[in-house]
Amino acid sequence: MDRKIVGQLLRLLLVIALCVVILMLAWWSLPLLYPFLLGWLLAYALNPLVDLLHRRARFPRWLAVTVTLLLFASAMITIISALIMRLVEEVMNLSGSLQDLVTWVENSFNDLLASPDIQGLINRINDFYKQNPNYEETINSSISDTAQVITQAGTGLISLFFNGIVSILYSLPTIATIAIVVFLASFFISKDWNRYRILMKEWFPIAMVQRVGSVWKGLQHALFGYMRAQLIMISITMVVVIIGLLILRVENALSIGLLIGVVDLLPYLGVGAAMIPWLGYMFLIGDWQLGTGLSILYGIVLIARQFIEPKVLASSVGLDPLPTLIAMFAGLQLFGIFGLIIGPIIVVVLMACHRANVFRDIGKYIGHGNR
């Protein structure tokens, strides 16, 4: 075999082996290092404000980092507290609505049993029992089994809900510990940010640093573009929902529209997580006018998103709609619900590497070596 082909095959195997080793190391080390990665991301995000306080306000670097982290922590605590208070308020309101719904269902069921049609059906069933006594035990057993299945399903849902609450309470100390580690890592990384940058340039070749910098700039563009696209879509959803609720004369239309816009952040579920139960409840209690209006409004929101979202993502992130859809579906199949986010991120990373000519350089290395 030609020595050139042998060399190319060896270099190809070397590249594949390095990629496999890097992926295995990342997979193994991520559960151990993710608090420090989060700390680095937090330090990177807060670094502009730290530099501003350090250069303009003449704060020492450590003090600028401390003030910035305290401001960030205060803002997060305020937002989380407000969300929890709002959630508790909504749950209390929902409990009252559920009680009304249970009363309405009970009254409707009693009225249904008292109707002539149902009474006639009951009389025919009794006549059937008298004429066929052998079937009575079988039918009663089937009804009992069905009721038992329904009861077990309801009990399972309630148990799942309370077990989820208990698991969250048990995980609070772990979450607090991770948060402390993230903040400490962010403090030390941000405090010595410039020194770490110099060390990176000294430890690694200039070409590698330049390639990594190009990839990182592409990821920055895609990340902020994705955030911009989400803000645009949420704003459009909020405006459409608020206008629709005002036309339908729904009370607290502004607050409800803002909440539905926030719910729109949920992957895969989106606006439907709030609108579908609401309009279903309206139909259930007999408010056909509002239920129909909410259904039309939900359809308008879905149609608007289908037309606008691909264009917004394409212009903001630089991804075509078809590759984005393929990446989301593949991520969903491989990683579950979080794959809807992981899939597009992988595509963005690959595109950033392509723009930084990483694949071109790898191809040149495989074909010609270090020449």
CSV table of C-alpha atoms in Angstrom, one decimal, residues 21-289:
chain,number,residue,atom,x,y,z
A,21,VAL,CA,-11.1,10.4,24.1
A,22,ILE,CA,-12.3,14.0,24.4
A,23,LEU,CA,-16.0,13.0,24.3
A,24,MET,CA,-15.4,10.3,26.9
A,25,LEU,CA,-13.5,12.6,29.2
A,26,ALA,CA,-16.2,15.3,28.8
A,27,TRP,CA,-18.9,12.7,29.6
A,28,TRP,CA,-17.0,11.4,32.6
A,29,SER,CA,-15.9,14.8,34.0
A,30,LEU,CA,-19.1,16.8,33.4
A,31,PRO,CA,-20.9,15.5,36.5
A,32,LEU,CA,-17.8,16.5,38.6
A,33,LEU,CA,-17.0,19.8,36.9
A,34,TYR,CA,-20.3,21.3,36.0
A,35,PRO,CA,-20.5,23.7,39.0
A,36,PHE,CA,-17.2,25.2,37.9
A,37,LEU,CA,-18.4,25.4,34.3
A,38,LEU,CA,-21.4,27.3,35.5
A,39,GLY,CA,-19.2,29.5,37.6
A,40,TRP,CA,-17.1,30.3,34.6
A,41,LEU,CA,-20.2,31.1,32.5
A,42,LEU,CA,-21.5,33.3,35.4
A,43,ALA,CA,-18.1,35.1,35.6
A,44,TYR,CA,-18.1,35.6,31.8
A,45,ALA,CA,-21.6,37.0,31.9
A,46,LEU,CA,-20.9,39.4,34.8
A,47,ASN,CA,-17.4,40.4,33.6
A,48,PRO,CA,-18.5,43.5,31.7
A,49,LEU,CA,-20.0,45.0,34.9
A,50,VAL,CA,-16.9,43.9,36.9
A,51,ASP,CA,-14.7,45.7,34.4
A,52,LEU,CA,-16.9,48.8,34.5
A,53,LEU,CA,-16.6,49.0,38.3
A,54,HIS,CA,-12.9,48.2,38.3
A,55,ARG,CA,-11.9,50.8,35.6
A,56,ARG,CA,-14.5,53.5,35.9
A,57,ALA,CA,-15.3,53.5,39.6
A,58,ARG,CA,-11.8,52.5,40.6
A,59,PHE,CA,-12.9,49.6,42.7
A,60,PRO,CA,-10.3,46.9,43.5
A,61,ARG,CA,-10.9,43.9,41.4
A,62,TRP,CA,-12.1,41.7,44.3
A,63,LEU,CA,-14.5,44.4,45.5
A,64,ALA,CA,-15.9,44.9,42.0
A,65,VAL,CA,-16.5,41.1,41.7
A,66,THR,CA,-18.1,41.0,45.2
A,67,VAL,CA,-20.5,43.8,44.5
A,68,THR,CA,-21.5,42.4,41.1
A,69,LEU,CA,-22.2,38.9,42.6
A,70,LEU,CA,-24.2,40.4,45.4
A,71,LEU,CA,-26.3,42.4,43.0
A,72,PHE,CA,-26.8,39.3,40.9
A,73,ALA,CA,-27.7,37.2,43.9
A,74,SER,CA,-30.1,39.9,45.2
A,75,ALA,CA,-31.8,40.1,41.8
A,76,MET,CA,-32.2,36.3,41.6
A,77,ILE,CA,-33.6,36.0,45.1
A,78,THR,CA,-36.1,38.8,44.4
A,79,ILE,CA,-37.2,37.2,41.2
A,80,ILE,CA,-37.5,33.7,42.7
A,81,SER,CA,-39.4,35.0,45.8
A,82,ALA,CA,-41.8,37.0,43.6
A,83,LEU,CA,-42.4,33.9,41.4
A,84,ILE,CA,-43.0,31.7,44.5
A,85,MET,CA,-45.4,34.2,46.0
A,86,ARG,CA,-47.3,34.4,42.6
A,87,LEU,CA,-47.3,30.6,42.3
A,88,VAL,CA,-48.8,30.2,45.8
A,89,GLU,CA,-51.4,32.9,45.0
A,90,GLU,CA,-52.4,31.2,41.8
A,91,VAL,CA,-52.5,27.7,43.5
A,92,MET,CA,-54.8,29.1,46.1
A,93,ASN,CA,-57.1,30.7,43.5
A,94,LEU,CA,-57.0,27.4,41.5
A,95,SER,CA,-58.0,25.4,44.6
A,96,GLY,CA,-61.1,27.6,44.9
A,97,SER,CA,-61.8,27.1,41.2
A,98,LEU,CA,-61.4,23.4,41.5
A,99,GLN,CA,-63.8,23.3,44.4
A,100,ASP,CA,-66.4,25.1,42.3
A,101,LEU,CA,-65.7,22.6,39.5
A,102,VAL,CA,-66.2,19.6,41.7
A,103,THR,CA,-69.5,21.0,43.0
A,104,TRP,CA,-70.6,21.7,39.4
A,105,VAL,CA,-69.6,18.2,38.3
A,106,GLU,CA,-71.5,16.7,41.2
A,107,ASN,CA,-74.6,18.7,40.6
A,108,SER,CA,-74.4,17.9,36.8
A,109,PHE,CA,-74.0,14.2,37.6
A,110,ASN,CA,-77.0,14.2,39.9
A,111,ASP,CA,-79.1,16.1,37.3
A,112,LEU,CA,-78.0,13.6,34.7
A,113,LEU,CA,-79.0,10.6,36.8
A,114,ALA,CA,-82.4,12.2,37.5
A,115,SER,CA,-83.1,12.7,33.8
A,116,PRO,CA,-85.9,10.6,32.2
A,117,ASP,CA,-83.4,9.0,29.7
A,118,ILE,CA,-81.0,7.8,32.3
A,119,GLN,CA,-83.9,6.6,34.5
A,120,GLY,CA,-85.2,4.6,31.6
A,121,LEU,CA,-81.8,3.2,30.9
A,122,ILE,CA,-81.5,2.1,34.6
A,123,ASN,CA,-84.9,0.4,34.4
A,124,ARG,CA,-83.8,-1.5,31.3
A,125,ILE,CA,-80.6,-2.6,33.0
A,126,ASN,CA,-82.7,-3.8,36.0
A,127,ASP,CA,-85.0,-5.7,33.6
A,128,PHE,CA,-81.9,-7.2,31.9
A,129,TYR,CA,-80.6,-8.4,35.3
A,130,LYS,CA,-83.9,-10.0,36.2
A,131,GLN,CA,-84.0,-11.8,32.8
A,132,ASN,CA,-80.3,-12.7,32.9
A,133,PRO,CA,-79.2,-13.2,36.5
A,134,ASN,CA,-75.9,-14.9,35.4
A,135,TYR,CA,-74.6,-11.7,33.9
A,136,GLU,CA,-75.1,-9.6,36.9
A,137,GLU,CA,-72.0,-10.7,38.8
A,138,THR,CA,-69.8,-10.3,35.7
A,139,ILE,CA,-71.1,-6.8,34.9
A,140,ASN,CA,-70.8,-5.7,38.6
A,141,SER,CA,-67.2,-7.1,38.7
A,142,SER,CA,-66.3,-5.2,35.6
A,143,ILE,CA,-67.7,-2.0,37.0
A,144,SER,CA,-65.8,-2.6,40.3
A,145,ASP,CA,-62.6,-3.2,38.4
A,146,THR,CA,-63.0,-0.1,36.3
A,147,ALA,CA,-63.7,2.0,39.4
A,148,GLN,CA,-60.6,0.5,41.1
A,149,VAL,CA,-58.4,1.3,38.2
A,150,ILE,CA,-59.6,4.9,38.1
A,151,THR,CA,-59.1,5.2,41.9
A,152,GLN,CA,-55.6,3.8,41.6
A,153,ALA,CA,-54.8,6.2,38.8
A,154,GLY,CA,-56.0,9.2,40.8
A,155,THR,CA,-54.1,8.0,43.9
A,156,GLY,CA,-51.0,7.5,41.8
A,157,LEU,CA,-51.1,11.1,40.4
A,158,ILE,CA,-51.6,12.5,43.9
A,159,SER,CA,-48.7,10.4,45.3
A,160,LEU,CA,-46.5,11.5,42.4
A,161,PHE,CA,-47.3,15.1,43.0
A,162,PHE,CA,-46.5,14.9,46.8
A,163,ASN,CA,-43.4,12.7,46.2
A,164,GLY,CA,-42.2,15.4,43.8
A,165,ILE,CA,-42.6,18.1,46.4
A,166,VAL,CA,-40.8,15.9,49.0
A,167,SER,CA,-37.9,15.2,46.6
A,168,ILE,CA,-37.6,18.9,45.9
A,169,LEU,CA,-37.4,19.7,49.6
A,170,TYR,CA,-34.8,16.9,50.1
A,171,SER,CA,-32.7,18.3,47.3
A,172,LEU,CA,-32.7,21.9,48.7
A,173,PRO,CA,-29.4,21.3,50.7
A,174,THR,CA,-27.7,19.9,47.6
A,175,ILE,CA,-29.0,22.8,45.5
A,176,ALA,CA,-27.7,25.3,48.1
A,177,THR,CA,-24.3,23.6,48.2
A,178,ILE,CA,-24.0,23.7,44.4
A,179,ALA,CA,-25.1,27.3,44.3
A,180,ILE,CA,-22.4,28.2,46.9
A,181,VAL,CA,-19.7,26.4,44.9
A,182,VAL,CA,-20.8,28.1,41.7
A,183,PHE,CA,-20.6,31.6,43.3
A,184,LEU,CA,-17.2,30.9,44.9
A,185,ALA,CA,-15.9,29.5,41.6
A,186,SER,CA,-17.3,32.6,39.8
A,187,PHE,CA,-15.6,34.9,42.3
A,188,PHE,CA,-12.2,33.4,42.0
A,189,ILE,CA,-12.4,33.1,38.2
A,190,SER,CA,-13.6,36.7,37.7
A,191,LYS,CA,-11.1,38.1,40.2
A,192,ASP,CA,-8.2,36.6,38.2
A,193,TRP,CA,-9.8,36.8,34.8
A,194,ASN,CA,-7.0,38.6,33.1
A,195,ARG,CA,-4.3,36.4,34.6
A,196,TYR,CA,-6.1,33.3,33.3
A,197,ARG,CA,-6.3,34.7,29.8
A,198,ILE,CA,-2.5,35.3,29.8
A,199,LEU,CA,-1.9,31.8,31.0
A,200,MET,CA,-4.1,30.3,28.3
A,201,LYS,CA,-2.1,32.2,25.6
A,202,GLU,CA,1.2,30.9,27.2
A,203,TRP,CA,0.1,27.3,27.6
A,204,PHE,CA,-1.5,26.7,24.1
A,205,PRO,CA,-0.3,27.4,20.6
A,206,ILE,CA,-1.4,30.7,19.0
A,207,ALA,CA,-3.2,28.9,16.2
A,208,MET,CA,-5.3,26.9,18.6
A,209,VAL,CA,-6.1,29.9,20.7
A,210,GLN,CA,-7.2,31.7,17.5
A,211,ARG,CA,-9.4,28.8,16.4
A,212,VAL,CA,-11.0,28.5,19.9
A,213,GLY,CA,-11.6,32.2,19.9
A,214,SER,CA,-13.3,32.1,16.5
A,215,VAL,CA,-15.5,29.2,17.6
A,216,TRP,CA,-16.4,31.0,20.8
A,217,LYS,CA,-17.3,34.2,18.9
A,218,GLY,CA,-19.6,32.1,16.7
A,219,LEU,CA,-21.2,30.5,19.8
A,220,GLN,CA,-21.7,33.9,21.4
A,221,HIS,CA,-23.4,35.2,18.3
A,222,ALA,CA,-25.7,32.1,18.2
A,223,LEU,CA,-26.4,32.3,21.9
A,224,PHE,CA,-27.3,35.9,22.0
A,225,GLY,CA,-29.2,35.5,18.7
A,226,TYR,CA,-31.2,32.7,20.2
A,227,MET,CA,-32.0,34.8,23.3
A,228,ARG,CA,-33.0,37.6,21.0
A,229,ALA,CA,-35.2,35.3,19.0
A,230,GLN,CA,-36.9,34.0,22.1
A,231,LEU,CA,-37.5,37.5,23.4
A,232,ILE,CA,-39.1,38.5,20.1
A,233,MET,CA,-41.3,35.4,20.0
A,234,ILE,CA,-42.4,35.9,23.7
A,235,SER,CA,-43.1,39.6,23.0
A,236,ILE,CA,-45.2,38.7,20.0
A,237,THR,CA,-47.1,36.0,22.0
A,238,MET,CA,-47.7,38.5,24.8
A,239,VAL,CA,-49.0,41.2,22.6
A,240,VAL,CA,-51.3,38.9,20.6
A,241,VAL,CA,-52.7,37.2,23.8
A,242,ILE,CA,-53.2,40.5,25.6
A,243,ILE,CA,-55.1,42.0,22.6
A,244,GLY,CA,-57.2,38.9,22.3
A,245,LEU,CA,-58.1,38.8,26.0
A,246,LEU,CA,-59.0,42.5,25.9
A,247,ILE,CA,-61.3,41.8,22.9
A,248,LEU,CA,-62.8,38.9,24.9
A,249,ARG,CA,-63.2,41.2,27.9
A,250,VAL,CA,-61.3,38.9,30.2
A,251,GLU,CA,-60.4,40.4,33.6
A,252,ASN,CA,-56.7,40.9,34.4
A,253,ALA,CA,-55.9,40.5,30.7
A,254,LEU,CA,-52.5,42.2,31.1
A,255,SER,CA,-51.3,39.9,33.9
A,256,ILE,CA,-52.6,36.8,32.2
A,257,GLY,CA,-50.9,37.7,28.9
A,258,LEU,CA,-47.6,38.3,30.7
A,259,LEU,CA,-47.9,34.9,32.4
A,260,ILE,CA,-48.7,33.1,29.2
A,261,GLY,CA,-45.7,34.8,27.6
A,262,VAL,CA,-43.5,33.4,30.3
A,263,VAL,CA,-45.1,29.9,29.9
A,264,ASP,CA,-44.1,30.2,26.3
A,265,LEU,CA,-40.5,29.5,27.4
A,266,LEU,CA,-41.4,25.9,28.2
A,267,PRO,CA,-39.9,23.6,25.5
A,268,TYR,CA,-42.3,21.6,23.4
A,269,LEU,CA,-45.3,22.7,25.5
A,270,GLY,CA,-45.3,26.5,25.1
A,271,VAL,CA,-48.6,28.5,25.1
A,272,GLY,CA,-50.6,25.3,25.0
A,273,ALA,CA,-49.6,24.4,28.5
A,274,ALA,CA,-51.7,27.4,29.7
A,275,MET,CA,-54.3,27.9,27.0
A,276,ILE,CA,-55.5,24.3,26.4
A,277,PRO,CA,-56.5,23.6,30.1
A,278,TRP,CA,-58.1,27.1,30.3
A,279,LEU,CA,-60.3,26.7,27.2
A,280,GLY,CA,-61.1,23.1,28.2
A,281,TYR,CA,-62.3,24.3,31.6
A,282,MET,CA,-64.5,27.0,29.9
A,283,PHE,CA,-66.2,24.4,27.8
A,284,LEU,CA,-66.6,22.1,30.8
A,285,ILE,CA,-68.4,24.7,32.8
A,286,GLY,CA,-70.6,25.7,29.9
A,287,ASP,CA,-69.0,29.0,29.0
A,288,TRP,CA,-69.1,28.3,25.3
A,289,GLN,CA,-68.5,31.9,24.2
